[in-house]
Amino acid sequence: LAFEGCELTCGATIITSPTDTTGLAGSEIKLTCDVTGDPFPTITWTDPKNLTINGDTGRIKQTGDHGSVLDITEARLTDSGLYTCTATNSKSSDTAQAHIIVQDQPQKCPSGRKSDSGFTPCTNCEIGTYQPETGQSSCIACPTGQTTDTEGATSQSQCHDENTPCAAGTFSQSGLQPCEVCNTGTYQDGTGQKTCKQCKANTYQDHTGSKDCTACPQGQTTNGKTGSKSKNDCK
């Protein structure tokens, strides 16, 4: 507002300077530059390329009282830079500047991960939990008495009974569920095992998930070979 009795002294003065502002791409970003003087100053905004921003329409425009607000809608990364507000009347001018930083929109957390906001940076779901959806702030606990083998589970199907040993014909790194079946040429006759055993000489196994191996036909051998996967190995 103009000051009374200040005909010789009321030059253009910025009383509220714009402040450095950070926003996300696609959002609205505003800078405010309140001024005073007598006569009341003209407010001019210039962009990082020192081009004057004119008018109250368009994606980047002046709004507010006497154009005191610089309004950027649907902000772009290229809008980042130093903006200048200049107040001018017949007695003087005043200038203030502020930086605008436009950042990329954060990415949603993928399934199996979470964060407080649901956006990056994210952390894995803890052991015993899972999350099939993206952009989540928490993970879902496995049913009572069940857990997962690793962090970052994405499905309830990865939950299994706690401390349940692998059955015969299967194995896992821990000896506990979930387990994998033994490959052809191997077997496992015990439970809770971490590996499978190779078929001994003169035996073979052409099926997966086996508890034992099959002996070669009478009079045939594997010539000392172990881990045979087919009856054809018997000669």
PDB file of C-alpha atoms in Angstrom:
ATOM      1  CA  LEU A   1       0.000   0.000   0.000  1.00  0.00           C
ATOM      2  CA  ALA A   2       1.125   3.573  -0.587  1.00  0.00           C
ATOM      3  CA  PHE A   3       2.411   5.549   2.381  1.00  0.00           C
ATOM      4  CA  GLU A   4       0.775   8.919   3.147  1.00  0.00           C
ATOM      5  CA  GLY A   5       2.979  11.993   2.837  1.00  0.00           C
ATOM      6  CA  CYS A   6       5.871  10.214   1.147  1.00  0.00           C
ATOM      7  CA  GLU A   7       5.790  11.865  -2.252  1.00  0.00           C
ATOM      8  CA  LEU A   8       9.584  12.254  -2.271  1.00  0.00           C
ATOM      9  CA  THR A   9      10.556   9.068  -0.551  1.00  0.00           C
ATOM     10  CA  CYS A  10       8.066   6.284  -1.363  1.00  0.00           C
ATOM     11  CA  GLY A  11      10.054   4.423  -3.956  1.00  0.00           C
ATOM     12  CA  ALA A  12       9.144   0.916  -5.059  1.00  0.00           C
ATOM     13  CA  THR A  13       9.899  -1.548  -2.282  1.00  0.00           C
ATOM     14  CA  ILE A  14       9.529  -5.330  -2.121  1.00  0.00           C
ATOM     15  CA  ILE A  15       8.136  -6.184   1.309  1.00  0.00           C
ATOM     16  CA  THR A  16       7.743  -9.940   0.833  1.00  0.00           C
ATOM     17  CA  SER A  17      10.415 -11.538  -1.302  1.00  0.00           C
ATOM     18  CA  PRO A  18       9.847 -14.799  -3.177  1.00  0.00           C
ATOM     19  CA  THR A  19      11.529 -17.798  -1.565  1.00  0.00           C
ATOM     20  CA  ASP A  20      13.345 -20.760  -3.118  1.00  0.00           C
ATOM     21  CA  THR A  21      10.783 -23.454  -3.886  1.00  0.00           C
ATOM     22  CA  THR A  22      10.946 -27.126  -4.863  1.00  0.00           C
ATOM     23  CA  GLY A  23       8.038 -28.908  -6.543  1.00  0.00           C
ATOM     24  CA  LEU A  24       7.239 -32.043  -8.497  1.00  0.00           C
ATOM     25  CA  ALA A  25       6.816 -32.287 -12.236  1.00  0.00           C
ATOM     26  CA  GLY A  26       3.145 -31.883 -13.108  1.00  0.00           C
ATOM     27  CA  SER A  27       2.312 -29.941  -9.953  1.00  0.00           C
ATOM     28  CA  GLU A  28       1.528 -26.243  -9.421  1.00  0.00           C
ATOM     29  CA  ILE A  29       4.316 -23.995  -8.115  1.00  0.00           C
ATOM     30  CA  LYS A  30       3.878 -20.394  -6.949  1.00  0.00           C
ATOM     31  CA  LEU A  31       6.202 -17.553  -5.972  1.00  0.00           C
ATOM     32  CA  THR A  32       4.919 -14.465  -4.153  1.00  0.00           C
ATOM     33  CA  CYS A  33       6.395 -10.964  -4.357  1.00  0.00           C
ATOM     34  CA  ASP A  34       4.474  -8.340  -2.313  1.00  0.00           C
ATOM     35  CA  VAL A  35       5.414  -4.705  -2.973  1.00  0.00           C
ATOM     36  CA  THR A  36       4.615  -1.206  -1.833  1.00  0.00           C
ATOM     37  CA  GLY A  37       5.329   2.359  -2.977  1.00  0.00           C
ATOM     38  CA  ASP A  38       3.679   5.580  -4.097  1.00  0.00           C
ATOM     39  CA  PRO A  39       2.729   5.532  -6.857  1.00  0.00           C
ATOM     40  CA  PHE A  40       2.042   1.829  -6.543  1.00  0.00           C
ATOM     41  CA  PRO A  41       4.754  -0.103  -8.403  1.00  0.00           C
ATOM     42  CA  THR A  42       4.426  -2.203 -11.499  1.00  0.00           C
ATOM     43  CA  ILE A  43       5.477  -5.804 -10.875  1.00  0.00           C
ATOM     44  CA  THR A  44       7.450  -7.638 -13.534  1.00  0.00           C
ATOM     45  CA  TRP A  45       8.548 -11.265 -13.459  1.00  0.00           C
ATOM     46  CA  THR A  46      11.350 -12.703 -15.611  1.00  0.00           C
ATOM     47  CA  ASP A  47      12.217 -16.367 -16.131  1.00  0.00           C
ATOM     48  CA  PRO A  48      15.632 -18.124 -15.998  1.00  0.00           C
ATOM     49  CA  LYS A  49      16.293 -17.014 -19.593  1.00  0.00           C
ATOM     50  CA  ASN A  50      15.607 -13.409 -18.566  1.00  0.00           C
ATOM     51  CA  LEU A  51      12.411 -13.357 -20.615  1.00  0.00           C
ATOM     52  CA  THR A  52       9.498 -11.330 -19.267  1.00  0.00           C
ATOM     53  CA  ILE A  53       6.444 -13.314 -18.164  1.00  0.00           C
ATOM     54  CA  ASN A  54       3.378 -11.500 -19.438  1.00  0.00           C
ATOM     55  CA  GLY A  55      -0.321 -11.925 -18.805  1.00  0.00           C
ATOM     56  CA  ASP A  56      -2.581 -13.883 -16.519  1.00  0.00           C
ATOM     57  CA  THR A  57      -3.233 -16.794 -18.869  1.00  0.00           C
ATOM     58  CA  GLY A  58      -1.124 -19.711 -20.004  1.00  0.00           C
ATOM     59  CA  ARG A  59       0.868 -22.305 -18.117  1.00  0.00           C
ATOM     60  CA  ILE A  60       3.234 -19.718 -16.580  1.00  0.00           C
ATOM     61  CA  LYS A  61       1.465 -16.494 -15.643  1.00  0.00           C
ATOM     62  CA  GLN A  62       1.102 -13.586 -13.213  1.00  0.00           C
ATOM     63  CA  THR A  63      -1.807 -13.738 -10.787  1.00  0.00           C
ATOM     64  CA  GLY A  64      -2.664 -12.223  -7.431  1.00  0.00           C
ATOM     65  CA  ASP A  65      -2.913  -8.571  -6.449  1.00  0.00           C
ATOM     66  CA  HIS A  66      -1.220  -6.466  -9.167  1.00  0.00           C
ATOM     67  CA  GLY A  67       0.530  -9.596 -10.525  1.00  0.00           C
ATOM     68  CA  SER A  68       2.340 -10.303  -7.265  1.00  0.00           C
ATOM     69  CA  VAL A  69       2.162 -14.089  -7.760  1.00  0.00           C
ATOM     70  CA  LEU A  70       4.094 -16.079 -10.329  1.00  0.00           C
ATOM     71  CA  ASP A  71       1.975 -19.164 -11.008  1.00  0.00           C
ATOM     72  CA  ILE A  72       3.379 -22.203 -12.839  1.00  0.00           C
ATOM     73  CA  THR A  73       0.854 -24.938 -13.586  1.00  0.00           C
ATOM     74  CA  GLU A  74       1.823 -28.437 -14.719  1.00  0.00           C
ATOM     75  CA  ALA A  75       5.450 -27.710 -13.855  1.00  0.00           C
ATOM     76  CA  ARG A  76       8.137 -29.173 -16.102  1.00  0.00           C
ATOM     77  CA  LEU A  77      11.760 -30.069 -15.350  1.00  0.00           C
ATOM     78  CA  THR A  78      12.768 -27.320 -17.777  1.00  0.00           C
ATOM     79  CA  ASP A  79      11.019 -24.717 -15.583  1.00  0.00           C
ATOM     80  CA  SER A  80      13.832 -25.035 -13.030  1.00  0.00           C
ATOM     81  CA  GLY A  81      15.994 -21.950 -12.579  1.00  0.00           C
ATOM     82  CA  LEU A  82      16.239 -18.445 -11.163  1.00  0.00           C
ATOM     83  CA  TYR A  83      13.153 -16.209 -11.331  1.00  0.00           C
ATOM     84  CA  THR A  84      13.259 -12.452 -10.761  1.00  0.00           C
ATOM     85  CA  CYS A  85      10.600 -10.121  -9.399  1.00  0.00           C
ATOM     86  CA  THR A  86      11.076  -6.419 -10.151  1.00  0.00           C
ATOM     87  CA  ALA A  87       8.959  -3.646  -8.634  1.00  0.00           C
ATOM     88  CA  THR A  88       9.151  -0.293 -10.421  1.00  0.00           C
ATOM     89  CA  ASN A  89       7.565   3.128  -9.998  1.00  0.00           C
ATOM     90  CA  SER A  90       8.533   6.653 -11.008  1.00  0.00           C
ATOM     91  CA  LYS A  91      10.870   7.010  -8.040  1.00  0.00           C
ATOM     92  CA  SER A  92      12.864   3.761  -7.924  1.00  0.00           C
ATOM     93  CA  SER A  93      12.873   0.042  -8.502  1.00  0.00           C
ATOM     94  CA  ASP A  94      13.546  -2.988  -6.305  1.00  0.00           C
ATOM     95  CA  THR A  95      14.448  -6.553  -7.240  1.00  0.00           C
ATOM     96  CA  ALA A  96      14.281  -9.970  -5.557  1.00  0.00           C
ATOM     97  CA  GLN A  97      15.039 -13.445  -6.857  1.00  0.00           C
ATOM     98  CA  ALA A  98      14.224 -17.050  -6.014  1.00  0.00           C
ATOM     99  CA  HIS A  99      15.132 -20.436  -7.402  1.00  0.00           C
ATOM    100  CA  ILE A 100      12.550 -22.974  -8.513  1.00  0.00           C
ATOM    101  CA  ILE A 101      13.609 -26.634  -8.631  1.00  0.00           C
ATOM    102  CA  VAL A 102      11.292 -29.067 -10.414  1.00  0.00           C
ATOM    103  CA  GLN A 103      11.889 -32.729  -9.598  1.00  0.00           C
ATOM    104  CA  ASP A 104      10.685 -35.896 -11.279  1.00  0.00           C
ATOM    105  CA  GLN A 105       7.632 -37.545  -9.797  1.00  0.00           C
ATOM    106  CA  PRO A 106       8.818 -40.399  -7.538  1.00  0.00           C
ATOM    107  CA  GLN A 107       8.183 -43.942  -8.685  1.00  0.00           C
ATOM    108  CA  LYS A 108       5.764 -46.243  -6.871  1.00  0.00           C
ATOM    109  CA  CYS A 109       7.285 -48.980  -4.748  1.00  0.00           C
ATOM    110  CA  PRO A 110       7.132 -52.291  -6.646  1.00  0.00           C
ATOM    111  CA  SER A 111       5.369 -55.328  -5.216  1.00  0.00           C
ATOM    112  CA  GLY A 112       7.309 -56.853  -2.340  1.00  0.00           C
ATOM    113  CA  ARG A 113       8.529 -53.414  -1.209  1.00  0.00           C
ATOM    114  CA  LYS A 114       7.113 -50.494   0.798  1.00  0.00           C
ATOM    115  CA  SER A 115       7.750 -46.971   2.111  1.00  0.00           C
ATOM    116  CA  ASP A 116       5.885 -44.484   4.290  1.00  0.00           C
ATOM    117  CA  SER A 117       4.641 -42.691   1.171  1.00  0.00           C
ATOM    118  CA  GLY A 118       4.352 -45.693  -1.119  1.00  0.00           C
ATOM    119  CA  PHE A 119       6.956 -44.103  -3.412  1.00  0.00           C
ATOM    120  CA  THR A 120      10.711 -44.523  -3.798  1.00  0.00           C
ATOM    121  CA  PRO A 121      12.992 -44.962  -1.943  1.00  0.00           C
ATOM    122  CA  CYS A 122      11.521 -48.273  -0.747  1.00  0.00           C
ATOM    123  CA  THR A 123      12.521 -51.168   1.493  1.00  0.00           C
ATOM    124  CA  ASN A 124      11.766 -54.878   1.189  1.00  0.00           C
ATOM    125  CA  CYS A 125       8.857 -56.452   3.021  1.00  0.00           C
ATOM    126  CA  GLU A 126      10.266 -58.150   6.116  1.00  0.00           C
ATOM    127  CA  ILE A 127      10.512 -61.922   6.439  1.00  0.00           C
ATOM    128  CA  GLY A 128       7.074 -63.207   7.376  1.00  0.00           C
ATOM    129  CA  THR A 129       5.261 -60.567   5.300  1.00  0.00           C
ATOM    130  CA  TYR A 130       4.380 -60.002   1.633  1.00  0.00           C
ATOM    131  CA  GLN A 131       2.868 -57.342  -0.636  1.00  0.00           C
ATOM    132  CA  PRO A 132       1.386 -58.122  -4.075  1.00  0.00           C
ATOM    133  CA  GLU A 133       0.473 -54.494  -4.908  1.00  0.00           C
ATOM    134  CA  THR A 134       2.603 -51.531  -5.987  1.00  0.00           C
ATOM    135  CA  GLY A 135       2.776 -48.158  -4.221  1.00  0.00           C
ATOM    136  CA  GLN A 136       2.086 -49.505  -0.741  1.00  0.00           C
ATOM    137  CA  SER A 137       3.100 -48.148   2.669  1.00  0.00           C
ATOM    138  CA  SER A 138       3.003 -51.475   4.512  1.00  0.00           C
ATOM    139  CA  CYS A 139       3.219 -55.218   3.968  1.00  0.00           C
ATOM    140  CA  ILE A 140       0.753 -57.990   4.832  1.00  0.00           C
ATOM    141  CA  ALA A 141       1.619 -60.487   7.561  1.00  0.00           C
ATOM    142  CA  CYS A 142       1.582 -64.167   6.667  1.00  0.00           C
ATOM    143  CA  PRO A 143      -1.173 -66.223   8.358  1.00  0.00           C
ATOM    144  CA  THR A 144      -0.460 -67.175  11.973  1.00  0.00           C
ATOM    145  CA  GLY A 145       2.218 -69.841  12.185  1.00  0.00           C
ATOM    146  CA  GLN A 146       3.592 -69.112   8.728  1.00  0.00           C
ATOM    147  CA  THR A 147       6.620 -67.215   7.436  1.00  0.00           C
ATOM    148  CA  THR A 148       8.634 -66.563   4.266  1.00  0.00           C
ATOM    149  CA  ASP A 149      12.168 -67.641   3.438  1.00  0.00           C
ATOM    150  CA  THR A 150      13.419 -64.215   2.355  1.00  0.00           C
ATOM    151  CA  GLU A 151      12.533 -60.538   2.411  1.00  0.00           C
ATOM    152  CA  GLY A 152      10.550 -59.000  -0.447  1.00  0.00           C
ATOM    153  CA  ALA A 153       7.827 -61.648  -0.816  1.00  0.00           C
ATOM    154  CA  THR A 154       5.159 -60.660  -3.336  1.00  0.00           C
ATOM    155  CA  SER A 155       2.487 -63.309  -2.747  1.00  0.00           C
ATOM    156  CA  GLN A 156       0.800 -65.195   0.091  1.00  0.00           C
ATOM    157  CA  SER A 157       1.830 -68.356  -1.747  1.00  0.00           C
ATOM    158  CA  GLN A 158       5.375 -67.645  -0.513  1.00  0.00           C
ATOM    159  CA  CYS A 159       4.176 -68.048   3.080  1.00  0.00           C
ATOM    160  CA  HIS A 160       4.669 -71.528   4.528  1.00  0.00           C
ATOM    161  CA  ASP A 161       4.444 -73.228   7.884  1.00  0.00           C
ATOM    162  CA  GLU A 162       7.278 -72.258  10.189  1.00  0.00           C
ATOM    163  CA  ASN A 163       9.954 -74.906  10.727  1.00  0.00           C
ATOM    164  CA  THR A 164       8.260 -77.529   8.538  1.00  0.00           C
ATOM    165  CA  PRO A 165      11.019 -79.825   7.201  1.00  0.00           C
ATOM    166  CA  CYS A 166      11.296 -80.750   3.544  1.00  0.00           C
ATOM    167  CA  ALA A 167       9.751 -84.125   2.752  1.00  0.00           C
ATOM    168  CA  ALA A 168      11.704 -87.049   1.309  1.00  0.00           C
ATOM    169  CA  GLY A 169      12.459 -86.453  -2.366  1.00  0.00           C
ATOM    170  CA  THR A 170      12.822 -82.695  -1.807  1.00  0.00           C
ATOM    171  CA  PHE A 171      15.384 -80.240  -0.399  1.00  0.00           C
ATOM    172  CA  SER A 172      16.040 -76.556   0.334  1.00  0.00           C
ATOM    173  CA  GLN A 173      18.957 -74.401   1.477  1.00  0.00           C
ATOM    174  CA  SER A 174      17.581 -74.462   5.026  1.00  0.00           C
ATOM    175  CA  GLY A 175      16.079 -77.937   4.973  1.00  0.00           C
ATOM    176  CA  LEU A 176      12.720 -76.289   5.651  1.00  0.00           C
ATOM    177  CA  GLN A 177       9.784 -75.432   3.415  1.00  0.00           C
ATOM    178  CA  PRO A 178       9.414 -74.210   0.721  1.00  0.00           C
ATOM    179  CA  CYS A 179      11.366 -77.014  -0.939  1.00  0.00           C
ATOM    180  CA  GLU A 180      12.459 -78.079  -4.416  1.00  0.00           C
ATOM    181  CA  VAL A 181      12.178 -81.588  -5.827  1.00  0.00           C
ATOM    182  CA  CYS A 182      15.314 -83.616  -6.430  1.00  0.00           C
ATOM    183  CA  ASN A 183      16.384 -83.694 -10.074  1.00  0.00           C
ATOM    184  CA  THR A 184      16.675 -86.794 -12.234  1.00  0.00           C
ATOM    185  CA  GLY A 185      19.757 -88.814 -11.379  1.00  0.00           C
ATOM    186  CA  THR A 186      19.372 -87.867  -7.692  1.00  0.00           C
ATOM    187  CA  TYR A 187      17.227 -88.841  -4.720  1.00  0.00           C
ATOM    188  CA  GLN A 188      16.647 -88.020  -1.062  1.00  0.00           C
ATOM    189  CA  ASP A 189      15.404 -90.625   1.380  1.00  0.00           C
ATOM    190  CA  GLY A 190      15.490 -88.340   4.420  1.00  0.00           C
ATOM    191  CA  THR A 191      13.458 -85.354   5.557  1.00  0.00           C
ATOM    192  CA  GLY A 192      14.650 -81.813   6.314  1.00  0.00           C
ATOM    193  CA  GLN A 193      17.589 -82.125   3.930  1.00  0.00           C
ATOM    194  CA  LYS A 194      19.590 -79.370   2.236  1.00  0.00           C
ATOM    195  CA  THR A 195      20.787 -81.391  -0.783  1.00  0.00           C
ATOM    196  CA  CYS A 196      19.907 -84.486  -2.797  1.00  0.00           C
ATOM    197  CA  LYS A 197      22.107 -87.551  -3.214  1.00  0.00           C
ATOM    198  CA  GLN A 198      23.426 -88.828  -6.510  1.00  0.00           C
ATOM    199  CA  CYS A 199      22.224 -92.260  -7.591  1.00  0.00           C
ATOM    200  CA  LYS A 200      24.940 -94.799  -6.807  1.00  0.00           C
ATOM    201  CA  ALA A 201      26.744 -96.844  -9.434  1.00  0.00           C
ATOM    202  CA  ASN A 202      24.562 -99.440 -11.130  1.00  0.00           C
ATOM    203  CA  THR A 203      21.365 -97.506 -10.369  1.00  0.00           C
ATOM    204  CA  TYR A 204      19.468 -94.712 -12.130  1.00  0.00           C
ATOM    205  CA  GLN A 205      16.519 -92.364 -11.631  1.00  0.00           C
ATOM    206  CA  ASP A 206      14.607 -90.883 -14.565  1.00  0.00           C
ATOM    207  CA  HIS A 207      11.971 -89.099 -12.440  1.00  0.00           C
ATOM    208  CA  THR A 208      12.204 -85.982 -10.255  1.00  0.00           C
ATOM    209  CA  GLY A 209      11.272 -85.885  -6.577  1.00  0.00           C
ATOM    210  CA  SER A 210      12.386 -89.458  -5.916  1.00  0.00           C
ATOM    211  CA  LYS A 211      13.121 -91.125  -2.576  1.00  0.00           C
ATOM    212  CA  ASP A 212      15.405 -93.764  -4.055  1.00  0.00           C
ATOM    213  CA  CYS A 213      16.992 -94.965  -7.317  1.00  0.00           C
ATOM    214  CA  THR A 214      16.228 -97.979  -9.480  1.00  0.00           C
ATOM    215  CA  ALA A 215      18.728-100.802  -9.903  1.00  0.00           C
ATOM    216  CA  CYS A 216      19.949-101.660 -13.389  1.00  0.00           C
ATOM    217  CA  PRO A 217      18.494-104.837 -14.897  1.00  0.00           C
ATOM    218  CA  GLN A 218      20.212-108.033 -13.785  1.00  0.00           C
ATOM    219  CA  GLY A 219      23.612-108.415 -15.404  1.00  0.00           C
ATOM    220  CA  GLN A 220      23.913-104.727 -16.398  1.00  0.00           C
ATOM    221  CA  THR A 221      25.999-101.944 -14.821  1.00  0.00           C
ATOM    222  CA  THR A 222      26.679 -98.232 -15.258  1.00  0.00           C
ATOM    223  CA  ASN A 223      30.417 -98.957 -15.494  1.00  0.00           C
ATOM    224  CA  GLY A 224      31.039 -97.136 -12.229  1.00  0.00           C
ATOM    225  CA  LYS A 225      29.100 -94.011 -13.253  1.00  0.00           C
ATOM    226  CA  THR A 226      26.983 -92.294 -10.552  1.00  0.00           C
ATOM    227  CA  GLY A 227      24.037 -89.967 -11.018  1.00  0.00           C
ATOM    228  CA  SER A 228      22.594 -91.887 -13.958  1.00  0.00           C
ATOM    229  CA  LYS A 229      19.371 -90.348 -15.282  1.00  0.00           C
ATOM    230  CA  SER A 230      18.201 -93.123 -17.601  1.00  0.00           C
ATOM    231  CA  LYS A 231      17.935 -96.892 -17.880  1.00  0.00           C
ATOM    232  CA  ASN A 232      19.963 -96.466 -21.064  1.00  0.00           C
ATOM    233  CA  ASP A 233      23.003 -95.809 -18.869  1.00  0.00           C
ATOM    234  CA  CYS A 234      22.842 -99.467 -17.817  1.00  0.00           C
ATOM    235  CA  LYS A 235      24.860-101.664 -20.238  1.00  0.00           C
TER     236      LYS A 235
END
